Tab-separated table of C-alpha atoms in Angstrom:
chain	number	residue	atom	x	y	z
A	514	MET	CA	53.969	-103.565	-4.528
A	515	THR	CA	55.801	-101.561	-7.183
A	516	ALA	CA	54.350	-99.729	-10.187
A	517	SER	CA	55.805	-102.463	-12.408
A	518	ASN	CA	53.902	-105.175	-10.519
A	519	THR	CA	50.601	-103.600	-9.683
A	520	ILE	CA	46.865	-104.188	-9.632
A	521	LEU	CA	46.800	-101.788	-12.603
A	522	THR	CA	48.703	-104.166	-14.913
A	523	ASP	CA	46.424	-106.323	-17.056
A	524	ASP	CA	46.890	-109.799	-18.521
A	525	PHE	CA	48.471	-108.298	-21.652
A	526	GLY	CA	51.172	-106.439	-19.707
A	527	ARG	CA	49.579	-103.007	-20.128
A	528	LYS	CA	50.230	-100.700	-17.169
A	529	HIS	CA	47.393	-98.298	-16.467
A	530	ASN	CA	48.960	-95.135	-15.116
A	531	TYR	CA	46.380	-92.700	-16.532
A	532	LEU	CA	43.075	-92.125	-14.706
A	533	ARG	CA	40.316	-90.068	-16.311
A	534	ILE	CA	37.782	-88.846	-13.752
A	535	SER	CA	34.360	-87.586	-14.817
A	536	LEU	CA	33.146	-84.966	-12.348
A	537	LEU	CA	29.501	-84.812	-13.462
A	538	GLU	CA	27.087	-85.883	-16.169
A	539	LYS	CA	25.795	-82.419	-17.060
A	540	CYS	CA	27.000	-80.089	-19.793
A	541	ASN	CA	26.183	-76.567	-20.970
A	542	LEU	CA	26.305	-77.765	-24.598
A	543	ARG	CA	24.300	-80.555	-26.237
A	544	CYS	CA	26.660	-81.964	-28.857
A	545	THR	CA	24.772	-84.577	-30.835
A	546	TYR	CA	27.563	-87.168	-30.897
A	547	CYS	CA	27.895	-86.969	-27.117
A	548	MET	CA	24.365	-86.533	-25.769
A	549	PRO	CA	21.208	-88.224	-27.132
A	550	ALA	CA	18.581	-85.832	-28.491
A	551	ASP	CA	16.259	-86.620	-25.588
A	552	GLY	CA	19.017	-86.223	-23.001
A	553	ILE	CA	19.943	-88.870	-20.439
A	554	ALA	CA	18.655	-89.960	-17.052
A	555	LEU	CA	20.994	-88.201	-14.652
A	556	SER	CA	22.316	-89.916	-11.548
A	557	PRO	CA	20.794	-88.516	-8.347
A	558	LYS	CA	23.124	-86.038	-6.665
A	559	ALA	CA	23.535	-88.380	-3.695
A	560	ASP	CA	24.949	-91.018	-6.049
A	561	LEU	CA	27.726	-88.763	-7.337
A	562	MET	CA	31.181	-88.714	-5.778
A	563	THR	CA	31.879	-85.839	-3.423
A	564	ALA	CA	35.158	-83.938	-3.551
A	565	ASP	CA	36.483	-85.987	-0.623
A	566	GLU	CA	35.452	-89.257	-2.292
A	567	ILE	CA	37.059	-88.252	-5.579
A	568	PHE	CA	40.296	-87.574	-3.740
A	569	ALA	CA	40.219	-90.780	-1.687
A	570	ILE	CA	39.484	-93.040	-4.659
A	571	ALA	CA	42.060	-91.237	-6.813
A	572	GLN	CA	44.604	-91.640	-4.035
A	573	THR	CA	44.160	-95.408	-4.156
A	574	PHE	CA	44.926	-95.372	-7.870
A	575	VAL	CA	47.982	-93.162	-7.318
A	576	GLU	CA	49.289	-95.491	-4.614
A	577	ASN	CA	49.174	-98.258	-7.221
A	578	GLY	CA	50.935	-96.473	-10.054
A	579	VAL	CA	48.734	-93.758	-11.558
A	580	ASP	CA	50.732	-90.604	-12.265
A	581	LYS	CA	48.369	-88.811	-14.674
A	582	ILE	CA	44.835	-87.653	-13.895
A	583	ARG	CA	42.515	-85.905	-16.354
A	584	LEU	CA	39.259	-84.287	-15.212
A	585	THR	CA	36.363	-84.643	-17.629
A	586	GLY	CA	32.580	-84.541	-17.691
A	587	GLY	CA	29.994	-83.619	-18.911
A	588	GLU	CA	31.573	-80.232	-18.511
A	589	PRO	CA	33.853	-80.452	-15.431
A	590	LEU	CA	33.917	-76.699	-14.871
A	591	LEU	CA	30.191	-76.799	-14.058
A	592	ARG	CA	30.985	-78.430	-10.700
A	593	LYS	CA	30.553	-75.724	-8.079
A	594	ASP	CA	33.263	-77.382	-6.000
A	595	PHE	CA	35.695	-77.618	-8.921
A	596	PRO	CA	38.318	-75.459	-7.131
A	597	GLU	CA	38.119	-77.735	-4.069
A	598	ILE	CA	38.486	-80.870	-6.188
A	599	VAL	CA	41.522	-79.512	-8.028
A	600	SER	CA	43.051	-78.301	-4.779
A	601	LYS	CA	42.763	-81.756	-3.217
A	602	LEU	CA	44.069	-83.629	-6.273
A	603	SER	CA	47.009	-81.243	-6.574
A	604	ASP	CA	48.356	-82.746	-3.338
A	605	LEU	CA	48.857	-86.052	-5.150
A	606	ASN	CA	52.060	-86.686	-7.063
A	607	VAL	CA	50.413	-86.581	-10.484
A	608	SER	CA	50.218	-84.554	-13.673
A	609	LEU	CA	46.773	-82.896	-13.681
A	610	SER	CA	44.918	-81.977	-16.877
A	611	ILE	CA	41.362	-81.226	-17.967
A	612	THR	CA	39.040	-81.659	-20.946
A	613	THR	CA	36.551	-78.811	-21.367
A	614	ASN	CA	34.326	-77.154	-23.937
A	615	GLY	CA	35.986	-73.871	-22.998
A	616	ILE	CA	32.928	-71.796	-22.157
A	617	LEU	CA	33.794	-71.308	-18.468
A	618	ILE	CA	37.585	-71.096	-18.789
A	619	ASP	CA	37.729	-67.372	-18.037
A	620	ARG	CA	35.983	-67.933	-14.697
A	621	HIS	CA	38.434	-70.627	-13.614
A	622	ILE	CA	41.726	-69.659	-15.211
A	623	GLU	CA	43.250	-68.423	-11.961
A	624	VAL	CA	42.358	-71.707	-10.242
A	625	LEU	CA	43.948	-73.641	-13.103
A	626	LYS	CA	47.093	-71.528	-12.773
A	627	GLN	CA	47.207	-71.824	-8.990
A	628	PHE	CA	47.121	-75.622	-9.044
A	629	LYS	CA	49.319	-75.986	-12.153
A	630	VAL	CA	46.705	-77.520	-14.449
A	631	LYS	CA	48.571	-76.492	-17.597
A	632	LYS	CA	47.377	-79.123	-20.088
A	633	ILE	CA	43.967	-78.320	-21.511
A	634	ASN	CA	42.013	-80.309	-24.089
A	635	LEU	CA	39.407	-78.011	-25.607
A	636	SER	CA	36.536	-79.520	-27.600
A	637	LEU	CA	35.823	-77.536	-30.781
A	638	ASP	CA	34.312	-79.328	-33.765
A	639	THR	CA	33.962	-76.440	-36.197
A	640	LEU	CA	35.447	-73.028	-36.977
A	641	ILE	CA	32.120	-71.737	-38.317
A	642	SER	CA	29.740	-70.061	-35.881
A	643	SER	CA	26.513	-71.267	-37.511
A	644	LYS	CA	27.733	-74.865	-37.594
A	645	PHE	CA	28.816	-74.591	-33.968
A	646	HIS	CA	25.215	-73.781	-33.073
A	647	SER	CA	23.832	-76.620	-35.195
A	648	ILE	CA	25.866	-79.284	-33.386
A	649	THR	CA	25.885	-77.822	-29.861
A	650	LEU	CA	22.440	-76.123	-29.929
A	651	ARG	CA	24.034	-73.129	-28.203
A	652	ASN	CA	25.380	-69.738	-29.333
A	653	GLN	CA	28.742	-69.875	-27.580
A	654	PHE	CA	31.208	-69.966	-30.468
A	655	GLU	CA	32.769	-66.548	-29.848
A	656	LYS	CA	33.142	-67.301	-26.138
A	657	VAL	CA	35.009	-70.512	-26.875
A	658	ILE	CA	37.327	-68.776	-29.363
A	659	ASP	CA	38.006	-65.945	-26.906
A	660	ASN	CA	38.839	-68.448	-24.163
A	661	LEU	CA	41.094	-70.415	-26.507
A	662	HIS	CA	43.182	-67.288	-27.009
A	663	LEU	CA	43.026	-66.553	-23.273
A	664	LEU	CA	44.587	-69.952	-22.589
A	665	LEU	CA	47.304	-69.452	-25.193
A	666	ASN	CA	48.078	-65.958	-23.915
A	667	ASN	CA	48.600	-67.479	-20.472
A	668	ASP	CA	50.973	-70.186	-21.743
A	669	PHE	CA	48.672	-73.174	-21.336
A	670	GLN	CA	49.369	-76.259	-23.459
A	671	VAL	CA	46.236	-76.580	-25.573
A	672	LYS	CA	44.962	-79.457	-27.647
A	673	ILE	CA	41.849	-78.965	-29.787
A	674	ASN	CA	39.609	-82.047	-29.957
A	675	VAL	CA	37.700	-82.255	-33.252
A	676	VAL	CA	35.192	-85.091	-33.679
A	677	LEU	CA	34.877	-85.533	-37.441
A	678	ILE	CA	31.476	-86.379	-38.920
A	679	LYS	CA	31.127	-86.838	-42.662
A	680	GLY	CA	28.951	-84.198	-44.261
A	681	PHE	CA	29.253	-81.904	-41.249
A	682	ASN	CA	32.833	-80.825	-40.652
A	683	ASP	CA	35.042	-83.027	-42.833
A	684	ASN	CA	35.371	-80.056	-45.191
A	685	GLU	CA	37.121	-78.136	-42.377
A	686	ILE	CA	40.061	-80.503	-41.914
A	687	ILE	CA	42.438	-78.252	-43.849
A	688	ASP	CA	41.168	-75.139	-42.039
A	689	PHE	CA	42.014	-76.757	-38.710
A	690	VAL	CA	45.458	-77.787	-39.963
A	691	LYS	CA	46.081	-74.234	-41.176
A	692	LEU	CA	45.164	-72.999	-37.711
A	693	THR	CA	48.415	-74.570	-36.495
A	694	ARG	CA	50.486	-72.259	-38.694
A	695	PHE	CA	50.278	-69.347	-36.285
A	696	LEU	CA	48.970	-70.950	-33.088
A	697	PRO	CA	51.041	-73.297	-30.859
A	698	ILE	CA	48.226	-75.814	-30.568
A	699	SER	CA	47.800	-79.501	-31.288
A	700	VAL	CA	44.654	-80.276	-33.287
A	701	ARG	CA	43.441	-83.844	-32.777
A	702	PHE	CA	41.009	-85.251	-35.315
A	703	ILE	CA	38.874	-87.939	-33.650
A	704	GLU	CA	37.020	-90.627	-35.542
A	705	PHE	CA	33.296	-90.665	-34.786
A	706	MET	CA	32.700	-93.515	-32.308
A	707	PRO	CA	29.553	-95.470	-31.343
A	708	PHE	CA	27.851	-94.759	-28.033
A	709	ALA	CA	24.310	-95.090	-26.781
A	710	GLY	CA	21.966	-92.655	-28.488
A	711	ASN	CA	24.380	-91.009	-30.957
A	712	GLU	CA	23.083	-92.837	-34.062
A	713	TRP	CA	26.551	-93.955	-35.139
A	714	ASP	CA	27.091	-95.683	-38.416
A	715	ARG	CA	30.244	-96.190	-40.389
A	716	SER	CA	29.108	-93.940	-43.245
A	717	LYS	CA	29.386	-90.903	-40.940
A	718	MET	CA	32.962	-91.708	-39.972
A	719	VAL	CA	36.011	-89.956	-41.451
A	720	SER	CA	38.925	-92.371	-41.387
A	721	GLN	CA	42.601	-91.777	-40.770
A	722	ASN	CA	43.332	-92.442	-44.452
A	723	GLU	CA	40.745	-89.902	-45.583
A	724	ILE	CA	42.210	-87.251	-43.288
A	725	LEU	CA	45.759	-87.831	-44.515
A	726	SER	CA	44.547	-87.856	-48.116
A	727	GLN	CA	42.994	-84.407	-47.699
A	728	VAL	CA	46.163	-83.070	-46.095
A	729	GLY	CA	48.281	-84.606	-48.855
A	730	ASN	CA	46.162	-82.954	-51.528
A	731	VAL	CA	46.953	-79.502	-50.126
A	732	PHE	CA	50.468	-79.757	-48.699
A	733	PRO	CA	53.508	-81.215	-50.520
A	734	SER	CA	54.615	-84.520	-49.044
A	735	GLU	CA	58.020	-83.105	-48.111
A	736	GLU	CA	56.294	-80.524	-45.885
A	737	ILE	CA	54.246	-83.099	-43.941
A	738	GLU	CA	56.392	-84.328	-41.079
A	739	LYS	CA	55.479	-87.442	-39.107
A	740	LEU	CA	56.327	-86.757	-35.467
A	741	GLU	CA	57.397	-89.384	-32.980
A	742	ASP	CA	54.331	-90.691	-31.184
A	743	GLU	CA	54.187	-90.384	-27.428
A	744	LYS	CA	54.467	-93.454	-25.251
A	745	ASN	CA	50.925	-94.825	-24.775
A	746	PHE	CA	49.782	-92.536	-27.572
A	747	THR	CA	46.200	-92.060	-28.665
A	748	ALA	CA	46.959	-89.637	-31.495
A	749	ARG	CA	49.344	-90.333	-34.344
A	750	THR	CA	50.877	-86.891	-34.789
A	751	TYR	CA	52.023	-84.854	-37.781
A	752	LYS	CA	53.301	-81.365	-38.413
A	753	ILE	CA	53.430	-79.075	-41.414
A	754	LYS	CA	56.973	-77.809	-41.820
A	755	ASP	CA	57.561	-74.422	-40.133
A	756	PHE	CA	54.059	-74.349	-38.584
A	757	GLN	CA	53.960	-73.538	-34.858
A	758	GLY	CA	51.530	-76.300	-33.944
A	759	ASP	CA	50.814	-79.841	-35.079
A	760	PHE	CA	47.895	-82.168	-35.705
A	761	GLY	CA	47.103	-85.729	-34.764
A	762	ILE	CA	44.592	-88.427	-35.620
A	763	ILE	CA	42.805	-90.522	-33.004
A	764	SER	CA	41.683	-93.516	-35.048
A	765	SER	CA	39.932	-95.722	-32.510
A	766	ILE	CA	37.891	-97.381	-35.247
A	767	THR	CA	40.101	-97.793	-38.317
A	768	ASN	CA	43.527	-98.036	-36.679
A	769	PRO	CA	43.168	-98.674	-32.934
A	770	PHE	CA	45.990	-98.233	-30.442
A	771	CYS	CA	44.836	-100.774	-27.867
A	772	ASP	CA	48.259	-102.433	-27.550
A	773	SER	CA	49.599	-99.409	-25.670
A	774	CYS	CA	46.445	-98.411	-23.792
A	775	ASN	CA	47.189	-97.097	-20.301
A	776	ARG	CA	43.831	-95.499	-19.477
A	777	ILE	CA	41.063	-96.313	-17.057
A	778	ARG	CA	37.929	-94.245	-16.528
A	779	LEU	CA	36.099	-93.353	-13.332
A	780	THR	CA	32.539	-92.152	-13.886
A	781	ALA	CA	30.919	-89.374	-11.888
A	782	ASN	CA	28.897	-91.938	-9.924
A	783	GLY	CA	32.005	-93.844	-8.921
A	784	LYS	CA	32.155	-96.727	-11.377
A	785	ILE	CA	35.257	-97.684	-13.336
A	786	LYS	CA	35.292	-98.668	-16.984
A	787	ASN	CA	38.364	-100.506	-18.194
A	788	CYS	CA	37.656	-99.572	-21.829
A	789	LEU	CA	35.782	-96.731	-23.473
A	790	PHE	CA	33.823	-99.216	-25.592
A	791	SER	CA	32.928	-101.613	-22.785
A	792	ASN	CA	29.494	-101.754	-21.182
A	793	ALA	CA	30.978	-103.481	-18.135
A	794	GLU	CA	31.401	-101.330	-15.027
A	795	THR	CA	32.736	-101.903	-11.531
A	796	ASP	CA	31.158	-99.958	-8.666
A	797	LEU	CA	33.858	-98.506	-6.431
A	798	LEU	CA	31.801	-95.832	-4.710
A	799	THR	CA	29.353	-98.203	-3.014
A	800	ALA	CA	32.199	-100.288	-1.648
A	801	TYR	CA	34.092	-97.195	-0.506
A	802	ARG	CA	31.042	-95.829	1.320
A	803	LYS	CA	30.702	-99.162	3.118
A	804	GLY	CA	34.280	-98.836	4.316
A	805	GLU	CA	35.454	-101.739	2.176
A	806	SER	CA	38.749	-101.934	0.316
A	807	ILE	CA	38.424	-101.085	-3.372
A	808	THR	CA	41.773	-102.471	-4.533
A	809	SER	CA	40.419	-105.940	-5.306
A	810	LEU	CA	37.601	-104.396	-7.352
A	811	ILE	CA	40.094	-102.325	-9.327
A	812	SER	CA	42.261	-105.375	-9.919
A	813	GLU	CA	39.306	-107.453	-11.111
A	814	SER	CA	38.256	-104.762	-13.571
A	815	ILE	CA	41.754	-104.446	-14.999
A	816	GLN	CA	42.141	-108.220	-15.338
A	817	ASN	CA	38.848	-108.407	-17.246
A	818	LYS	CA	40.012	-105.891	-19.855
A	819	LYS	CA	39.910	-107.247	-23.394
A	820	LYS	CA	42.870	-107.010	-25.749
A	821	VAL	CA	41.037	-104.833	-28.289
A	822	ARG	CA	38.015	-102.492	-27.948
A	823	ALA	CA	36.037	-104.461	-25.368
A	824	GLY	CA	36.323	-107.550	-27.571
A	825	MET	CA	35.178	-105.850	-30.795
A	826	VAL	CA	38.184	-106.751	-32.916
A	827	THR	CA	36.866	-105.876	-36.381
A	828	ILE	CA	34.973	-102.885	-37.730
A	829	SER	CA	32.166	-105.208	-38.820
A	830	GLU	CA	31.625	-106.121	-35.172
A	831	MET	CA	31.278	-102.421	-34.379
A	832	ASP	CA	28.662	-102.151	-37.121
A	833	ASP	CA	26.437	-104.366	-34.974
A	834	PRO	CA	24.448	-102.093	-32.604
A	835	ALA	CA	23.921	-105.017	-30.250
A	836	LYS	CA	27.626	-104.852	-29.414
A	837	HIS	CA	27.492	-101.334	-28.004
A	838	PHE	CA	23.901	-100.067	-27.676
A	839	ASP	CA	23.849	-100.637	-23.922
A	840	ASN	CA	27.071	-98.737	-23.265
A	841	ARG	CA	26.663	-95.322	-21.688
A	842	SER	CA	26.316	-92.174	-23.757
A	843	MET	CA	29.609	-90.327	-24.024
A	844	ILE	CA	28.446	-87.550	-21.710
A	845	ALA	CA	27.941	-90.111	-18.933
A	846	ILE	CA	31.339	-91.762	-19.463
A	847	GLY	CA	33.623	-88.747	-19.575
A	848	GLY	CA	35.721	-87.588	-22.510
């Protein structure tokens, strides 16, 4: 079976070569859009994938066409066996990357270097220390900024993930864009998305058009360059002329990119989700522990993938909490 004719190709011809693996459901921040105020019921430790299980399940995906793996969480660097996990996955023929809040980067930077994890997505929703505390409930702003510079000084490719929430950080859009003048980073503005417990409503969302309008009010149109989007892009990317970095917009709500989706998610307790917005899950870990083949389960999940956002085609459908209230919270899915 070739990568062009694989269990990872869905009914719409989309080839899923990008696996995002959540390592755990815990985090050392409590961002309100990610974790409900009362927290979540954590999976028992025995129900989480071990390092060996993560490798074995990932290997099955790689054998069927996956060539990119991103480690997420919760906060993936909280796993005590993180070095072992990265070491094992580095033996696969894949591009390895990680999404992190940045707090523990300094402790793990040598491991990341050793196993060539050069692409880092760092979550940072504000450039103001007091606002950082208000959304994360932790005083770690300076640590995150220091570790951002540590990554850049060590030649890592850094993307800054900014979840925009109206009335909270939408007045910092231009500040983040200006950050790309002197830093070789890619800022990615992410539309606020609905998940269990995050009290989403459309009024809190900052759309792609609103972001571009703000940028256009500050920078002349001839200085705003539209860059060529990557294959299977999530972010539509732009650059201010002569700036070192660039910025992109991930508009899952107002301008989705489902036609080119190549991603599948594996939760920390071994279940795959074929779409971020779907409440449907397929349990691979139980089957694996029973010694059963998991390829048919993977295939079934991929074939059940909807064309657009788990079947929510319009924004009005997303306004209906019944469509997504029983999905996991973001912290339990993986970023």
